[in-house]
Every structure is written in structure tokens, then in C-alpha cells.
PDB file of C-alpha atoms (C1' of nucleotides) in Angstrom:
ATOM      1  CA  MET R   1      -0.748   0.701   5.435  1.00 61.00           C
ATOM      2  CA  PRO R   2      -2.706  -1.030   2.928  1.00 86.00           C
ATOM      3  CA  GLU R   3      -1.150  -3.891   1.096  1.00 90.00           C
ATOM      4  CA  LEU R   4      -3.097  -6.679  -0.564  1.00 92.00           C
ATOM      5  CA  PRO R   5      -4.489  -8.271   2.626  1.00 90.00           C
ATOM      6  CA  GLU R   6      -5.655  -4.934   4.041  1.00 89.00           C
ATOM      7  CA  VAL R   7      -7.222  -3.874   0.765  1.00 91.00           C
ATOM      8  CA  GLU R   8      -8.942  -7.256   0.557  1.00 91.00           C
ATOM      9  CA  THR R   9     -10.239  -6.812   4.103  1.00 89.00           C
ATOM     10  CA  VAL R  10     -11.490  -3.319   3.339  1.00 90.00           C
ATOM     11  CA  CYS R  11     -13.119  -4.520   0.144  1.00 91.00           C
ATOM     12  CA  VAL R  12     -14.924  -7.397   1.855  1.00 90.00           C
ATOM     13  CA  GLY R  13     -15.941  -5.095   4.692  1.00 89.00           C
ATOM     14  CA  LEU R  14     -17.331  -2.431   2.374  1.00 92.00           C
ATOM     15  CA  ALA R  15     -19.119  -4.767  -0.015  1.00 93.00           C
ATOM     16  CA  PRO R  16     -22.327  -5.052   2.044  1.00 93.00           C
ATOM     17  CA  TYR R  17     -22.687  -1.269   1.995  1.00 94.00           C
ATOM     18  CA  PHE R  18     -21.898  -0.826  -1.710  1.00 96.00           C
ATOM     19  CA  ASP R  19     -23.112  -3.874  -3.576  1.00 97.00           C
ATOM     20  CA  GLY R  20     -26.485  -3.326  -5.192  1.00 98.00           C
ATOM     21  CA  VAL R  21     -27.196  -0.185  -3.161  1.00 97.00           C
ATOM     22  CA  ARG R  22     -27.937   3.103  -4.869  1.00 98.00           C
ATOM     23  CA  ILE R  23     -25.645   6.035  -4.198  1.00 98.00           C
ATOM     24  CA  THR R  24     -27.858   8.994  -3.362  1.00 98.00           C
ATOM     25  CA  GLN R  25     -25.197  11.623  -2.835  1.00 97.00           C
ATOM     26  CA  VAL R  26     -21.423  12.088  -2.864  1.00 97.00           C
ATOM     27  CA  GLU R  27     -19.665  14.844  -0.969  1.00 96.00           C
ATOM     28  CA  GLN R  28     -16.293  15.701  -2.455  1.00 96.00           C
ATOM     29  CA  ARG R  29     -14.485  18.033  -0.094  1.00 94.00           C
ATOM     30  CA  ARG R  30     -11.405  18.975  -2.129  1.00 93.00           C
ATOM     31  CA  ALA R  31     -10.271  19.040  -5.731  1.00 93.00           C
ATOM     32  CA  ASN R  32      -7.622  16.362  -5.527  1.00 92.00           C
ATOM     33  CA  LEU R  33      -6.037  13.558  -3.592  1.00 93.00           C
ATOM     34  CA  ARG R  34      -2.908  12.311  -5.249  1.00 90.00           C
ATOM     35  CA  TRP R  35      -4.415  13.491  -8.522  1.00 90.00           C
ATOM     36  CA  PRO R  36      -7.434  15.635  -9.313  1.00 91.00           C
ATOM     37  CA  PHE R  37     -10.794  13.944  -8.986  1.00 94.00           C
ATOM     38  CA  PRO R  38     -12.409  13.332 -12.367  1.00 94.00           C
ATOM     39  CA  GLN R  39     -14.705  16.011 -13.769  1.00 94.00           C
ATOM     40  CA  ASN R  40     -18.153  16.079 -12.188  1.00 96.00           C
ATOM     41  CA  PHE R  41     -17.225  13.256  -9.857  1.00 96.00           C
ATOM     42  CA  PRO R  42     -20.211  13.493  -7.496  1.00 97.00           C
ATOM     43  CA  ALA R  43     -22.696  13.933 -10.338  1.00 97.00           C
ATOM     44  CA  ARG R  44     -21.392  10.886 -12.172  1.00 97.00           C
ATOM     45  CA  LEU R  45     -21.898   8.765  -9.055  1.00 97.00           C
ATOM     46  CA  ARG R  46     -25.215  10.133  -7.884  1.00 98.00           C
ATOM     47  CA  GLY R  47     -28.028   7.716  -8.620  1.00 98.00           C
ATOM     48  CA  ALA R  48     -25.675   4.918  -9.623  1.00 98.00           C
ATOM     49  CA  SER R  49     -25.525   1.474  -8.067  1.00 98.00           C
ATOM     50  CA  VAL R  50     -22.371  -0.554  -7.630  1.00 96.00           C
ATOM     51  CA  THR R  51     -22.639  -3.967  -9.196  1.00 96.00           C
ATOM     52  CA  ARG R  52     -20.027  -5.742  -7.154  1.00 96.00           C
ATOM     53  CA  LEU R  53     -17.002  -4.379  -5.317  1.00 96.00           C
ATOM     54  CA  SER R  54     -13.738  -6.105  -6.166  1.00 95.00           C
ATOM     55  CA  ARG R  55      -9.997  -5.798  -5.722  1.00 94.00           C
ATOM     56  CA  ARG R  56      -7.112  -5.800  -8.179  1.00 94.00           C
ATOM     57  CA  GLY R  57      -3.699  -5.561  -6.563  1.00 94.00           C
ATOM     58  CA  LYS R  58      -4.045  -2.707  -4.097  1.00 93.00           C
ATOM     59  CA  TYR R  59      -6.879  -1.086  -6.042  1.00 94.00           C
ATOM     60  CA  ILE R  60     -10.568  -1.273  -5.185  1.00 95.00           C
ATOM     61  CA  LEU R  61     -12.915  -1.415  -8.157  1.00 95.00           C
ATOM     62  CA  ALA R  62     -16.552  -0.448  -8.001  1.00 96.00           C
ATOM     63  CA  PRO R  63     -18.283  -1.136 -11.331  1.00 96.00           C
ATOM     64  CA  LEU R  64     -21.420   0.985 -11.643  1.00 97.00           C
ATOM     65  CA  ASP R  65     -24.651   0.431 -13.521  1.00 98.00           C
ATOM     66  CA  THR R  66     -23.893   3.638 -15.438  1.00 97.00           C
ATOM     67  CA  GLY R  67     -21.208   1.973 -17.558  1.00 96.00           C
ATOM     68  CA  GLU R  68     -18.378   3.520 -15.577  1.00 96.00           C
ATOM     69  CA  THR R  69     -16.161   1.969 -12.918  1.00 96.00           C
ATOM     70  CA  LEU R  70     -15.044   3.789  -9.798  1.00 96.00           C
ATOM     71  CA  LEU R  71     -11.363   3.132  -9.083  1.00 95.00           C
ATOM     72  CA  MET R  72     -10.025   3.731  -5.564  1.00 95.00           C
ATOM     73  CA  HIS R  73      -6.599   3.406  -3.974  1.00 94.00           C
ATOM     74  CA  LEU R  74      -5.808   3.920  -0.301  1.00 92.00           C
ATOM     75  CA  GLY R  75      -2.239   5.136  -0.753  1.00 92.00           C
ATOM     76  CA  MET R  76      -0.341   5.102   2.516  1.00 90.00           C
ATOM     77  CA  SER R  77      -2.924   6.461   4.892  1.00 89.00           C
ATOM     78  CA  GLY R  78      -6.344   6.029   3.287  1.00 90.00           C
ATOM     79  CA  LYS R  79      -9.176   4.580   5.377  1.00 89.00           C
ATOM     80  CA  PHE R  80     -12.878   3.987   4.978  1.00 91.00           C
ATOM     81  CA  THR R  81     -15.279   4.378   7.864  1.00 89.00           C
ATOM     82  CA  VAL R  82     -18.887   3.281   7.800  1.00 89.00           C
ATOM     83  CA  ALA R  83     -21.753   4.939   9.596  1.00 88.00           C
ATOM     84  CA  ALA R  84     -24.592   2.476   9.290  1.00 82.00           C
ATOM     85  CA  PRO R  85     -28.199   3.467   9.808  1.00 82.00           C
ATOM     86  CA  GLY R  86     -29.820   2.052  12.896  1.00 68.00           C
ATOM     87  CA  PRO R  87     -31.547   2.825  16.155  1.00 62.00           C
ATOM     88  CA  GLY R  88     -28.374   4.157  17.714  1.00 52.00           C
ATOM     89  CA  ALA R  89     -26.038   6.199  15.633  1.00 48.00           C
ATOM     90  CA  SER R  90     -28.111   6.878  12.530  1.00 43.00           C
ATOM     91  CA  GLY R  91     -27.034  10.134  11.034  1.00 43.00           C
ATOM     92  CA  HIS R  92     -26.169  11.625  14.358  1.00 40.00           C
ATOM     93  CA  ASN R  93     -22.536  10.761  14.847  1.00 50.00           C
ATOM     94  CA  SER R  94     -19.430  12.612  13.799  1.00 60.00           C
ATOM     95  CA  ALA R  95     -18.489  10.489  10.791  1.00 72.00           C
ATOM     96  CA  GLY R  96     -17.325  12.526   7.831  1.00 80.00           C
ATOM     97  CA  THR R  97     -16.503  15.752   9.627  1.00 82.00           C
ATOM     98  CA  GLY R  98     -12.780  15.392  10.281  1.00 87.00           C
ATOM     99  CA  PRO R  99     -10.161  17.550   8.565  1.00 89.00           C
ATOM    100  CA  HIS R 100      -8.980  14.657   6.429  1.00 91.00           C
ATOM    101  CA  ASP R 101     -12.402  13.307   5.508  1.00 93.00           C
ATOM    102  CA  HIS R 102     -12.282  13.974   1.782  1.00 95.00           C
ATOM    103  CA  VAL R 103     -15.180  11.995   0.360  1.00 96.00           C
ATOM    104  CA  VAL R 104     -18.491  10.881   1.862  1.00 96.00           C
ATOM    105  CA  PHE R 105     -20.737   8.444   0.001  1.00 96.00           C
ATOM    106  CA  HIS R 106     -24.404   8.469   0.972  1.00 97.00           C
ATOM    107  CA  PHE R 107     -26.464   5.388   0.142  1.00 97.00           C
ATOM    108  CA  ALA R 108     -30.162   4.757  -0.299  1.00 97.00           C
ATOM    109  CA  SER R 109     -29.854   2.339   2.622  1.00 96.00           C
ATOM    110  CA  GLY R 110     -29.072   5.287   4.872  1.00 96.00           C
ATOM    111  CA  ALA R 111     -25.458   4.171   5.313  1.00 94.00           C
ATOM    112  CA  ARG R 112     -22.630   6.645   4.860  1.00 94.00           C
ATOM    113  CA  VAL R 113     -19.098   5.683   3.922  1.00 94.00           C
ATOM    114  CA  THR R 114     -16.346   8.214   4.561  1.00 93.00           C
ATOM    115  CA  PHE R 115     -12.921   8.177   2.925  1.00 94.00           C
ATOM    116  CA  THR R 116     -10.231   9.668   5.151  1.00 91.00           C
ATOM    117  CA  ASP R 117      -6.653  10.157   4.005  1.00 92.00           C
ATOM    118  CA  PRO R 118      -4.264  12.512   5.848  1.00 91.00           C
ATOM    119  CA  ARG R 119      -1.355  12.123   3.456  1.00 91.00           C
ATOM    120  CA  ARG R 120      -3.549  12.169   0.375  1.00 92.00           C
ATOM    121  CA  PHE R 121      -1.531   9.572  -1.493  1.00 93.00           C
ATOM    122  CA  GLY R 122      -4.796   7.819  -2.242  1.00 93.00           C
ATOM    123  CA  LEU R 123      -6.784   8.290  -5.416  1.00 95.00           C
ATOM    124  CA  MET R 124     -10.241   8.049  -6.887  1.00 95.00           C
ATOM    125  CA  ASP R 125     -11.021   8.010 -10.574  1.00 94.00           C
ATOM    126  CA  LEU R 126     -13.715   6.908 -13.000  1.00 95.00           C
ATOM    127  CA  PHE R 127     -13.202   5.026 -16.250  1.00 94.00           C
ATOM    128  CA  ASP R 128     -15.307   3.475 -18.962  1.00 94.00           C
ATOM    129  CA  SER R 129     -16.053  -0.098 -17.856  1.00 94.00           C
ATOM    130  CA  SER R 130     -16.063  -1.296 -21.462  1.00 92.00           C
ATOM    131  CA  ALA R 131     -12.580   0.025 -22.234  1.00 86.00           C
ATOM    132  CA  PRO R 132     -10.562  -3.039 -23.272  1.00 80.00           C
ATOM    133  CA  ALA R 133      -7.468  -2.046 -21.317  1.00 77.00           C
ATOM    134  CA  GLY R 134      -9.424  -0.769 -18.332  1.00 87.00           C
ATOM    135  CA  HIS R 135      -7.790   2.065 -16.443  1.00 90.00           C
ATOM    136  CA  ARG R 136      -4.194   2.943 -17.329  1.00 88.00           C
ATOM    137  CA  LEU R 137      -3.162   2.270 -13.731  1.00 90.00           C
ATOM    138  CA  LEU R 138      -4.450  -1.297 -14.004  1.00 91.00           C
ATOM    139  CA  ALA R 139      -3.038  -1.996 -17.423  1.00 88.00           C
ATOM    140  CA  ASN R 140       0.439  -3.051 -16.347  1.00 88.00           C
ATOM    141  CA  LEU R 141      -0.359  -4.843 -13.117  1.00 91.00           C
ATOM    142  CA  GLY R 142       1.163  -8.284 -12.737  1.00 92.00           C
ATOM    143  CA  PRO R 143      -0.750 -11.413 -11.748  1.00 93.00           C
ATOM    144  CA  GLU R 144      -2.709 -11.774  -8.550  1.00 94.00           C
ATOM    145  CA  PRO R 145      -0.506 -13.821  -6.230  1.00 95.00           C
ATOM    146  CA  LEU R 146      -3.410 -15.895  -4.925  1.00 96.00           C
ATOM    147  CA  GLU R 147      -4.790 -16.813  -8.325  1.00 94.00           C
ATOM    148  CA  ALA R 148      -3.938 -19.449 -10.909  1.00 93.00           C
ATOM    149  CA  GLY R 149      -1.016 -18.516 -13.117  1.00 90.00           C
ATOM    150  CA  PHE R 150       1.134 -17.233 -10.313  1.00 94.00           C
ATOM    151  CA  ASP R 151       3.637 -20.025  -9.854  1.00 94.00           C
ATOM    152  CA  ALA R 152       7.321 -20.916  -9.935  1.00 93.00           C
ATOM    153  CA  ALA R 153       7.378 -21.077 -13.724  1.00 92.00           C
ATOM    154  CA  TYR R 154       5.966 -17.565 -13.991  1.00 93.00           C
ATOM    155  CA  LEU R 155       8.499 -16.170 -11.532  1.00 92.00           C
ATOM    156  CA  ALA R 156      11.350 -17.983 -13.263  1.00 92.00           C
ATOM    157  CA  GLN R 157      10.478 -16.164 -16.452  1.00 90.00           C
ATOM    158  CA  ALA R 158       9.902 -12.824 -14.684  1.00 91.00           C
ATOM    159  CA  PHE R 159      13.221 -13.071 -12.818  1.00 92.00           C
ATOM    160  CA  SER R 160      15.357 -14.565 -15.566  1.00 88.00           C
ATOM    161  CA  THR R 161      17.048 -11.379 -16.760  1.00 87.00           C
ATOM    162  CA  ARG R 162      16.600  -9.142 -13.750  1.00 89.00           C
ATOM    163  CA  LYS R 163      19.530  -8.025 -11.635  1.00 88.00           C
ATOM    164  CA  MET R 164      17.331  -6.206  -9.135  1.00 90.00           C
ATOM    165  CA  PRO R 165      17.415  -7.457  -5.575  1.00 92.00           C
ATOM    166  CA  LEU R 166      14.526  -9.725  -4.610  1.00 93.00           C
ATOM    167  CA  LYS R 167      13.187  -7.070  -2.265  1.00 93.00           C
ATOM    168  CA  SER R 168      12.806  -4.573  -5.087  1.00 91.00           C
ATOM    169  CA  ILE R 169      11.454  -6.897  -7.726  1.00 93.00           C
ATOM    170  CA  LEU R 170       8.730  -8.208  -5.430  1.00 94.00           C
ATOM    171  CA  LEU R 171       7.648  -4.628  -4.753  1.00 92.00           C
ATOM    172  CA  ASP R 172       7.273  -4.062  -8.492  1.00 92.00           C
ATOM    173  CA  GLN R 173       3.526  -4.226  -9.112  1.00 91.00           C
ATOM    174  CA  ARG R 174       4.143  -5.232 -12.726  1.00 90.00           C
ATOM    175  CA  VAL R 175       5.773  -8.445 -11.534  1.00 93.00           C
ATOM    176  CA  VAL R 176       3.190  -9.351  -8.928  1.00 94.00           C
ATOM    177  CA  ALA R 177       0.268  -7.219  -7.799  1.00 93.00           C
ATOM    178  CA  GLY R 178      -0.409  -6.381  -4.192  1.00 93.00           C
ATOM    179  CA  LEU R 179       2.786  -6.936  -2.210  1.00 93.00           C
ATOM    180  CA  GLY R 180       4.113  -3.965  -0.228  1.00 91.00           C
ATOM    181  CA  ASN R 181       7.053  -3.226   1.999  1.00 92.00           C
ATOM    182  CA  ILE R 182       5.907  -5.162   5.055  1.00 91.00           C
ATOM    183  CA  TYR R 183       4.765  -8.347   3.405  1.00 92.00           C
ATOM    184  CA  VAL R 184       7.784  -8.582   1.127  1.00 93.00           C
ATOM    185  CA  CYS R 185       9.972  -8.586   4.250  1.00 93.00           C
ATOM    186  CA  GLU R 186       7.796 -11.241   5.854  1.00 93.00           C
ATOM    187  CA  VAL R 187       7.684 -13.359   2.715  1.00 94.00           C
ATOM    188  CA  LEU R 188      11.445 -13.370   2.227  1.00 95.00           C
ATOM    189  CA  HIS R 189      11.991 -14.348   5.831  1.00 95.00           C
ATOM    190  CA  LEU R 190       9.569 -17.234   5.576  1.00 95.00           C
ATOM    191  CA  ALA R 191      11.175 -18.349   2.307  1.00 95.00           C
ATOM    192  CA  GLN R 192      14.659 -18.010   3.838  1.00 95.00           C
ATOM    193  CA  LEU R 193      15.767 -15.844   0.923  1.00 94.00           C
ATOM    194  CA  SER R 194      17.922 -12.749   1.247  1.00 93.00           C
ATOM    195  CA  PRO R 195      16.298  -9.482   0.180  1.00 93.00           C
ATOM    196  CA  LEU R 196      19.703  -8.587  -1.314  1.00 91.00           C
ATOM    197  CA  ARG R 197      19.876 -11.576  -3.628  1.00 92.00           C
ATOM    198  CA  GLN R 198      19.667 -10.742  -7.317  1.00 91.00           C
ATOM    199  CA  ALA R 199      16.409 -11.913  -8.841  1.00 92.00           C
ATOM    200  CA  GLN R 200      18.087 -13.625 -11.781  1.00 91.00           C
ATOM    201  CA  THR R 201      19.956 -15.972  -9.473  1.00 91.00           C
ATOM    202  CA  LEU R 202      16.598 -17.662  -8.919  1.00 91.00           C
ATOM    203  CA  GLY R 203      15.392 -17.429 -12.492  1.00 85.00           C
ATOM    204  CA  THR R 204      16.797 -20.730 -13.684  1.00 83.00           C
ATOM    205  CA  LYS R 205      15.480 -24.272 -13.850  1.00 80.00           C
ATOM    206  CA  ARG R 206      18.008 -25.332 -11.219  1.00 84.00           C
ATOM    207  CA  GLN R 207      16.394 -22.904  -8.792  1.00 87.00           C
ATOM    208  CA  ALA R 208      12.837 -24.127  -9.324  1.00 88.00           C
ATOM    209  CA  LYS R 209      12.698 -25.500  -5.816  1.00 92.00           C
ATOM    210  CA  ARG R 210      13.626 -22.158  -4.265  1.00 93.00           C
ATOM    211  CA  LEU R 211      11.119 -20.390  -6.475  1.00 93.00           C
ATOM    212  CA  GLY R 212       8.454 -22.837  -5.394  1.00 94.00           C
ATOM    213  CA  ARG R 213       9.316 -22.024  -1.808  1.00 94.00           C
ATOM    214  CA  LEU R 214       9.008 -18.321  -2.589  1.00 95.00           C
ATOM    215  CA  VAL R 215       5.598 -18.727  -4.217  1.00 95.00           C
ATOM    216  CA  GLU R 216       4.424 -20.775  -1.274  1.00 96.00           C
ATOM    217  CA  ALA R 217       5.721 -18.172   1.189  1.00 96.00           C
ATOM    218  CA  ILE R 218       3.951 -15.354  -0.658  1.00 95.00           C
ATOM    219  CA  GLN R 219       0.669 -17.225  -0.595  1.00 96.00           C
ATOM    220  CA  THR R 220       1.021 -18.336   3.013  1.00 95.00           C
ATOM    221  CA  VAL R 221       1.854 -14.862   4.307  1.00 93.00           C
ATOM    222  CA  LEU R 222      -0.980 -13.244   2.359  1.00 93.00           C
ATOM    223  CA  ARG R 223      -3.547 -15.871   3.332  1.00 93.00           C
ATOM    224  CA  ARG R 224      -2.620 -15.620   6.994  1.00 90.00           C
ATOM    225  CA  ALA R 225      -2.891 -11.840   6.929  1.00 89.00           C
ATOM    226  CA  ILE R 226      -6.245 -11.945   5.153  1.00 89.00           C
ATOM    227  CA  ALA R 227      -7.504 -14.428   7.734  1.00 86.00           C
ATOM    228  CA  ALA R 228      -6.322 -12.127  10.535  1.00 83.00           C
ATOM    229  CA  GLY R 229      -7.946  -9.107   8.855  1.00 77.00           C
ATOM    230  CA  GLY R 230     -11.126 -11.020   8.352  1.00 51.00           C
ATOM    231  CA  SER R 231     -11.463 -11.500  12.067  1.00 47.00           C
ATOM    232  CA  THR R 232     -11.756  -7.735  12.550  1.00 48.00           C
ATOM    233  CA  ILE R 233     -14.437  -7.288   9.916  1.00 42.00           C
ATOM    234  CA  ARG R 234     -17.386  -7.671  12.204  1.00 39.00           C
ATOM    235  CA  ASP R 235     -16.342  -4.385  13.806  1.00 41.00           C
ATOM    236  CA  PHE R 236     -16.120  -2.694  10.450  1.00 46.00           C
ATOM    237  CA  ALA R 237     -19.178  -0.510  10.792  1.00 40.00           C
ATOM    238  CA  THR R 238     -18.232   0.931  14.132  1.00 38.00           C
ATOM    239  CA  ALA R 239     -14.445   0.850  14.125  1.00 40.00           C
ATOM    240  CA  GLU R 240     -11.976   2.481  11.813  1.00 43.00           C
ATOM    241  CA  GLY R 241     -11.940   0.459   8.636  1.00 44.00           C
ATOM    242  CA  GLY R 242      -8.931  -1.746   8.956  1.00 43.00           C
ATOM    243  CA  GLN R 243      -8.179  -0.893  12.535  1.00 47.00           C
ATOM    244  CA  GLY R 244      -5.709  -3.390  13.831  1.00 46.00           C
ATOM    245  CA  TYR R 245      -3.626  -3.739  10.685  1.00 48.00           C
ATOM    246  CA  PHE R 246      -0.615  -3.350  12.910  1.00 47.00           C
ATOM    247  CA  GLN R 247      -1.778  -5.922  15.313  1.00 56.00           C
ATOM    248  CA  HIS R 248      -0.669  -8.584  12.881  1.00 64.00           C
ATOM    249  CA  ASN R 249       2.281 -10.498  14.193  1.00 78.00           C
ATOM    250  CA  PHE R 250       5.255  -9.756  12.037  1.00 89.00           C
ATOM    251  CA  ALA R 251       8.293 -11.997  12.261  1.00 91.00           C
ATOM    252  CA  VAL R 252      10.787  -9.407  11.014  1.00 92.00           C
ATOM    253  CA  TYR R 253       9.126  -6.124  10.071  1.00 90.00           C
ATOM    254  CA  GLY R 254       9.823  -3.565  12.776  1.00 88.00           C
ATOM    255  CA  HIS R 255      11.917  -6.050  14.753  1.00 89.00           C
ATOM    256  CA  GLY R 256      15.424  -4.779  14.019  1.00 90.00           C
ATOM    257  CA  GLY R 257      17.942  -5.787  16.677  1.00 89.00           C
ATOM    258  CA  GLU R 258      15.787  -8.591  18.035  1.00 91.00           C
ATOM    259  CA  PRO R 259      16.635 -12.275  17.828  1.00 93.00           C
ATOM    260  CA  CYS R 260      15.374 -14.175  14.784  1.00 94.00           C
ATOM    261  CA  GLU R 261      12.439 -16.285  15.818  1.00 93.00           C
ATOM    262  CA  ARG R 262      13.059 -19.072  13.369  1.00 95.00           C
ATOM    263  CA  GLN R 263      13.429 -22.359  15.195  1.00 95.00           C
ATOM    264  CA  GLY R 264      17.104 -23.058  15.713  1.00 96.00           C
ATOM    265  CA  CYS R 265      18.317 -19.775  14.184  1.00 97.00           C
ATOM    266  CA  LYS R 266      20.631 -17.688  16.351  1.00 95.00           C
ATOM    267  CA  GLY R 267      20.645 -14.654  14.054  1.00 94.00           C
ATOM    268  CA  THR R 268      19.598 -11.069  14.797  1.00 93.00           C
ATOM    269  CA  ILE R 269      17.150  -9.140  12.651  1.00 92.00           C
ATOM    270  CA  SER R 270      18.837  -6.363  10.669  1.00 91.00           C
ATOM    271  CA  ARG R 271      17.360  -3.203   9.278  1.00 90.00           C
ATOM    272  CA  ILE R 272      18.823  -1.953   6.033  1.00 89.00           C
ATOM    273  CA  VAL R 273      17.575   0.506   3.417  1.00 88.00           C
ATOM    274  CA  GLN R 274      16.866  -0.592  -0.142  1.00 89.00           C
ATOM    275  CA  SER R 275      15.666   1.959  -2.684  1.00 81.00           C
ATOM    276  CA  GLY R 276      14.905   4.306   0.139  1.00 82.00           C
ATOM    277  CA  ARG R 277      12.731   1.917   2.102  1.00 89.00           C
ATOM    278  CA  SER R 278      13.354  -0.152   5.203  1.00 91.00           C
ATOM    279  CA  THR R 279      14.097  -3.826   4.806  1.00 92.00           C
ATOM    280  CA  PHE R 280      14.112  -6.137   7.809  1.00 93.00           C
ATOM    281  CA  PHE R 281      15.692  -9.558   7.516  1.00 93.00           C
ATOM    282  CA  CYS R 282      17.811 -12.167   9.256  1.00 94.00           C
ATOM    283  CA  PRO R 283      21.265 -12.359   7.673  1.00 93.00           C
ATOM    284  CA  ALA R 284      21.825 -15.736   9.324  1.00 95.00           C
ATOM    285  CA  CYS R 285      18.957 -17.747   7.859  1.00 96.00           C
ATOM    286  CA  GLN R 286      18.042 -15.746   4.761  1.00 95.00           C
ATOM    287  CA  THR R 287      20.428 -16.407   1.909  1.00 92.00           C
TER     288      THR R 287
ATOM    289  C1'  DA T   1      15.558  -1.787 -20.451  1.00 74.76           C
ATOM    290  C1'  DA T   2      16.812  -1.134 -15.930  1.00 74.76           C
ATOM    291  C1'  DC T   3      17.922   1.168 -12.541  1.00 74.76           C
ATOM    292  C1'  DA T   4      18.606   5.293  -8.828  1.00 74.76           C
ATOM    293  C1'  DC T   5      16.457   9.266  -7.238  1.00 74.76           C
ATOM    294  C1'  DC T   6      12.876  12.617  -6.379  1.00 74.76           C
ATOM    295  C1'  DC T   7       8.438  13.990  -5.460  1.00 74.76           C
ATOM    296  C1'  DC T   8       3.643  14.196  -3.573  1.00 74.76           C
ATOM    297  C1'  DC T   9       1.612  15.146   2.063  1.00 74.76           C
ATOM    298  C1'  DT T  10       0.785  14.913   7.062  1.00 74.76           C
ATOM    299  C1'  DG T  11       1.470  12.782  11.472  1.00 74.76           C
ATOM    300  C1'  DT T  12       4.291  10.743  14.938  1.00 74.76           C
ATOM    301  C1'  DC T  13       8.190   9.663  17.545  1.00 74.76           C
ATOM    302  C1'  DG T  14      12.767   9.952  19.515  1.00 74.76           C
ATOM    303  C1'  DG T  15      16.632  12.841  20.684  1.00 74.76           C
ATOM    304  C1'  DC T  16      18.422  17.030  22.228  1.00 74.76           C
TER     305       DC T  16
ATOM    306  C1'  DT E   1       8.248  21.982  26.886  1.00 74.76           C
ATOM    307  C1'  DG E   2       9.613  22.838  22.281  1.00 74.76           C
ATOM    308  C1'  DC E   3      11.991  22.140  18.147  1.00 74.76           C
ATOM    309  C1'  DC E   4      13.893  19.312  14.452  1.00 74.76           C
ATOM    310  C1'  DG E   5      15.014  15.559  11.767  1.00 74.76           C
ATOM    311  C1'  DA E   6      13.962  10.890  10.537  1.00 74.76           C
ATOM    312  C1'  DC E   7      10.629   7.998   9.141  1.00 74.76           C
ATOM    313  C1'  DA E   8       5.995   5.865   7.733  1.00 74.76           C
ATOM    314  C1'  DG E   9       2.474   0.748   4.836  1.00 74.76           C
ATOM    315  C1'  DG E  10       2.334   3.781  -2.150  1.00 74.76           C
ATOM    316  C1'  DG E  11       3.638   4.687  -6.684  1.00 74.76           C
ATOM    317  C1'  DG E  12       4.402   7.773 -10.730  1.00 74.76           C
ATOM    318  C1'  DG E  13       7.874  10.497 -13.163  1.00 74.76           C
ATOM    319  C1'  DT E  14      12.460  11.791 -14.596  1.00 74.76           C
ATOM    320  C1'  DG E  15      17.193  11.277 -15.572  1.00 74.76           C
ATOM    321  C1'  DT E  16      21.263   8.313 -16.272  1.00 74.76           C
TER     322       DT E  16
END
DNA sequence: AACACCCCCTGTCGGC
DNA sequence: TGCCGACAGGGGGTGT
């Protein structure tokens, strides 16, 4: 499920358990997730401390004091669960024993963090922190949508020659990092733009206003979702990491056949398929 | 360069 | 109840 807001929530939730705490042991239960784990994965983590957990697009980065950085991606179904030490559950619960619990990090604090991923589209890798280009999977990522530099002028340039539909181009992580299927649908609805519209039809000076609206919609949708995720963080140690992702209120995603909730709009939400993935939108108010 | 497909894998849900 | 296909939030790789 994880798109930028969920990954951000997970990252913020995990930081207290990772940052500055020594990793005492890593259990790696299988040889691969999406790709093979790096050679000697547990040994390269054992004894290391994470400097500061961070996020880039949908990736979680854990720079270590060994000179390497741990790169993690949740794929479609990846989750982290924390078993914190304490009077109650310390070391005596069932965390880390499920069939899809692939990695368990043990910390000097006594906390354990388990990575669970039934579909195994997630990944973990290690790379040299001093490598100029970083990891190859990070090298071509587009700008962070909530940081400076992501604006109408940038999108105008990125869209100018592209015939792809808006839905597809916004899913392209090289154009902007972190949007996924759900939030692109939500963004386009808020911006009143059709997912079918060709990107280049917005990539002109004349369309600057629409592009501004799109940038604003992206930032609004992401900020709202992060705020909603943040409210579940206090349960992070006891609940499934990211439990409640689907409790967000989506205006269009998963609402095919229902009336459009935009004030004054009498349209009905449609579900179509674009590049093999569901798109939900209102044909009446999104043009 | 810019697409359209295909694949990876498991779980869940709706229809018959 | 059981079976089967469709579908699920990601993204890399290949072929046109």
C-alpha cells in the first residue's frame, strides 16, 4: 500500500527505534525478496548504528556508521512491526514468527523490528554511502513533491514533449518521486484534471495556471495523508506498522459507480484501466 | 525516446 | 462449501 505518505509515516514511526541505536543482530529468513539480499547481509549490519532514518520517494534509507547505507522498499505488501522492550511484552510476544516475517532487526535497546511482506515485492540492499550516485535505484528518481524545486515550471518542462496520459506520467518515479496509484487518482480529482489528458497539453506557458493547480493538489493530498498517518503513529509499537492506511478518506479511489462528491458536481465516479492499473475519476468535473 | 506488455508473489473477494 | 478468475497500493525489464 505504501505510497509516499505511508512510507513517510513508517519512517517517522521507525526512527525512534533505529536512530542512534546499535543493531545487535539481524535474522534473515530467506535468500531474496524481490531481489537477493546482498552478500553477508546480517553480518554487515551487526554492530552498526543507524545515523538517521530518512525517506526518498518510496524508499527508506538507513545510513550506518559503517560507511554503508541500508536501502529498504516496502513494495506492495511490506510492513514493519515493532516489539518494544518493556514490562509487558518484552521478548515474549509472537513478533517475527509469522510465515512472511522475512527480516528481524534486534537492537541494543532490546527493541525488535520485524519486516513482513507476503508478496515479496519489497527489497533490502546495502550500498556505499560515499558513492556519488548513491544506489542505482535512487539515481533516476525525480524531485520530492513536497520540497523546493517541485513547481509548475518544473512540470511544464517535464510534460512539454510527453504524450503520455497524466495518470501515467505522474506514476513515473523519474518525473516525481513518491506518488502511487491511489494518490494520483486523488490528486487528479482535486485538480479537476482528467487522467486521460495528454501531459503535453499542460506543458505550455498558457497552461501555467492548470499546472499550478496540479502542483497544489499534489502537495495538498500528500500533506493531508501524512497528517492522517501521523495520527496513527502513537500506536506504532503495538499495532501493525501503518495499520489504517485504508482508513484514509478517498474521494475517488475505490468509489466507482458512486456520485462525485465535489460540491455542485452531478457526475458519477468511473473506473477505467490505464496501463493495467485501475483509475478512478469523475468524467464530469475532471477535464 | 516513448510507449505497451509482461513478470515477480500471495492473499482476498465475488460469482458461480 | 469449494473452486476459479479478477484484482491488489510497486517497479524493473523487454520488445516494438
